Amino acid sequence: MVDPAGSAAPERTGALGDATDAVLSVEQVPPTDDGRQVVRVGGEIDMLTAPRLRDALTPVVAVPGSDVVLDLDAVTFLGSNGLGVLVELSQQAESVGTKFRLVCANRTVSRPLTLTGLDQVLDFHESFADLPPVGS
């Protein structure tokens, strides 16, 4: 795959559009029993990897009426570009009636969300147990 800067990035892409490289991993796991789509993200979300995160998740949040949970517990860095992508994805999801929820107990993620006030704007939860029922 070629990154937005035009340089080759070592990456593996699976059948579900999963992407893994040395810095960022995005894995769509099978839906939960109640129908939630869960996507696990790990590594660094910065100016270089944020576009890949956007590209991987845009088709997932574009499915009208779905319930998408982004598991960010394995994220080791969340920069301003990553925050911007999370806001974009949330807006895209809302425009088609998709629920877009973030789950993370990791301070690496919760701290920037809290400091910017995005924890009040995005549907953010510290654990899967804190999520509202599907459809609400």
Short mmCIF file of C-alpha atoms in Angstrom, two decimals:
data_model
loop_
_atom_site.label_atom_id
_atom_site.label_comp_id
_atom_site.label_asym_id
_atom_site.label_seq_id
_atom_site.Cartn_x
_atom_site.Cartn_y
_atom_site.Cartn_z
CA MET A 1 0.00 0.00 0.00
CA VAL A 2 1.11 3.57 -0.60
CA ASP A 3 0.62 6.09 2.19
CA PRO A 4 -0.65 9.64 1.54
CA ALA A 5 2.92 10.94 1.37
CA GLY A 6 3.53 8.55 -1.53
CA SER A 7 6.07 6.28 0.14
CA ALA A 8 5.58 2.55 0.30
CA ALA A 9 4.38 1.33 3.68
CA PRO A 10 4.81 -2.29 4.75
CA GLU A 11 1.23 -3.40 5.16
CA ARG A 12 -0.91 -6.51 5.03
CA THR A 13 -4.56 -6.27 4.02
CA GLY A 14 -7.02 -9.05 4.79
CA ALA A 15 -10.40 -9.97 3.31
CA LEU A 16 -12.28 -7.67 5.71
CA GLY A 17 -10.07 -4.71 4.93
CA ASP A 18 -7.96 -5.30 8.01
CA ALA A 19 -4.69 -3.41 7.88
CA THR A 20 -1.56 -4.07 9.87
CA ASP A 21 1.83 -2.41 9.72
CA ALA A 22 4.60 -1.69 12.20
CA VAL A 23 2.82 1.35 13.64
CA LEU A 24 -0.95 0.85 13.28
CA SER A 25 -3.22 -2.18 13.31
CA VAL A 26 -6.92 -2.19 12.45
CA GLU A 27 -8.85 -5.42 12.82
CA GLN A 28 -12.56 -5.92 12.21
CA VAL A 29 -13.68 -8.84 14.34
CA PRO A 30 -16.84 -10.91 13.81
CA PRO A 31 -20.02 -9.17 15.02
CA THR A 32 -21.03 -9.70 18.63
CA ASP A 33 -24.06 -11.83 19.50
CA ASP A 34 -26.21 -8.69 19.65
CA GLY A 35 -25.04 -7.52 16.20
CA ARG A 36 -22.42 -4.93 17.08
CA GLN A 37 -19.54 -4.45 14.65
CA VAL A 38 -16.32 -4.27 16.66
CA VAL A 39 -13.09 -2.89 15.26
CA ARG A 40 -9.88 -3.19 17.30
CA VAL A 41 -7.22 -0.57 16.77
CA GLY A 42 -3.67 -0.75 18.11
CA GLY A 43 -0.48 1.21 17.82
CA GLU A 44 -0.03 4.87 17.02
CA ILE A 45 -2.66 7.15 15.53
CA ASP A 46 -0.75 10.16 14.25
CA MET A 47 -0.50 12.31 11.13
CA LEU A 48 0.89 9.40 9.10
CA THR A 49 -1.48 6.67 10.26
CA ALA A 50 -4.72 8.65 10.75
CA PRO A 51 -5.56 8.56 7.01
CA ARG A 52 -5.21 4.75 7.03
CA LEU A 53 -7.54 4.57 10.02
CA ARG A 54 -10.07 6.76 8.17
CA ASP A 55 -9.80 4.62 5.03
CA ALA A 56 -10.26 1.38 6.97
CA LEU A 57 -13.27 2.59 8.98
CA THR A 58 -15.19 4.70 6.48
CA PRO A 59 -16.89 1.68 4.84
CA VAL A 60 -17.71 0.22 8.27
CA VAL A 61 -19.47 3.35 9.58
CA ALA A 62 -21.20 3.91 6.22
CA VAL A 63 -23.58 0.98 6.76
CA PRO A 64 -26.91 2.62 7.69
CA GLY A 65 -28.35 1.69 11.07
CA SER A 66 -25.42 -0.36 12.30
CA ASP A 67 -23.81 -0.20 15.73
CA VAL A 68 -20.03 0.15 15.46
CA VAL A 69 -17.67 -0.03 18.44
CA LEU A 70 -14.08 1.08 18.09
CA ASP A 71 -11.91 -0.69 20.70
CA LEU A 72 -8.94 1.61 21.33
CA ASP A 73 -7.36 -0.18 24.32
CA ALA A 74 -4.25 -1.16 22.35
CA VAL A 75 -3.57 2.38 21.07
CA THR A 76 -0.17 3.63 22.26
CA PHE A 77 -0.42 7.20 20.91
CA LEU A 78 -3.36 9.41 19.90
CA GLY A 79 -2.42 12.68 18.23
CA SER A 80 -4.53 15.57 17.01
CA ASN A 81 -4.88 14.06 13.53
CA GLY A 82 -6.29 10.92 15.13
CA LEU A 83 -8.75 12.96 17.16
CA GLY A 84 -9.86 14.67 13.97
CA VAL A 85 -10.44 11.34 12.23
CA LEU A 86 -12.53 10.09 15.17
CA VAL A 87 -14.72 13.21 14.89
CA GLU A 88 -15.04 12.76 11.10
CA LEU A 89 -16.02 9.11 11.48
CA SER A 90 -18.57 10.01 14.14
CA GLN A 91 -20.13 12.61 11.84
CA GLN A 92 -20.17 10.19 8.90
CA ALA A 93 -21.84 7.55 11.05
CA GLU A 94 -24.43 9.99 12.36
CA SER A 95 -25.32 11.09 8.82
CA VAL A 96 -26.47 7.54 7.94
CA GLY A 97 -28.00 6.61 11.30
CA THR A 98 -25.09 4.46 12.47
CA LYS A 99 -24.10 4.40 16.14
CA PHE A 100 -20.35 5.00 16.49
CA ARG A 101 -18.98 4.27 19.95
CA LEU A 102 -15.47 4.35 21.36
CA VAL A 103 -14.31 2.01 24.12
CA CYS A 104 -11.05 2.49 25.98
CA ALA A 105 -9.79 2.38 29.54
CA ASN A 106 -6.30 3.38 28.40
CA ARG A 107 -5.18 6.87 29.56
CA THR A 108 -3.22 7.26 26.33
CA VAL A 109 -6.59 7.64 24.63
CA SER A 110 -8.86 8.90 27.39
CA ARG A 111 -6.58 11.78 28.37
CA PRO A 112 -6.53 13.55 24.97
CA LEU A 113 -10.27 12.96 24.61
CA THR A 114 -10.89 14.48 28.03
CA LEU A 115 -8.48 17.41 27.61
CA THR A 116 -10.11 18.41 24.32
CA GLY A 117 -13.67 17.85 25.58
CA LEU A 118 -14.26 15.21 22.91
CA ASP A 119 -15.20 12.69 25.60
CA GLN A 120 -18.43 14.75 25.88
CA VAL A 121 -18.94 15.00 22.10
CA LEU A 122 -18.11 11.44 21.03
CA ASP A 123 -19.92 8.37 22.37
CA PHE A 124 -17.04 7.35 24.66
CA HIS A 125 -17.07 4.52 27.24
CA GLU A 126 -14.36 3.02 29.44
CA SER A 127 -15.48 -0.58 28.94
CA PHE A 128 -17.78 -2.76 26.88
CA ALA A 129 -19.89 -3.25 30.02
CA ASP A 130 -20.62 0.51 30.01
CA LEU A 131 -22.11 0.46 26.49
CA PRO A 132 -25.84 1.07 26.14
CA PRO A 133 -27.92 -1.69 24.58
CA VAL A 134 -27.71 -2.05 20.79
CA GLY A 135 -30.03 0.39 19.07
CA SER A 136 -30.08 2.97 21.84
#
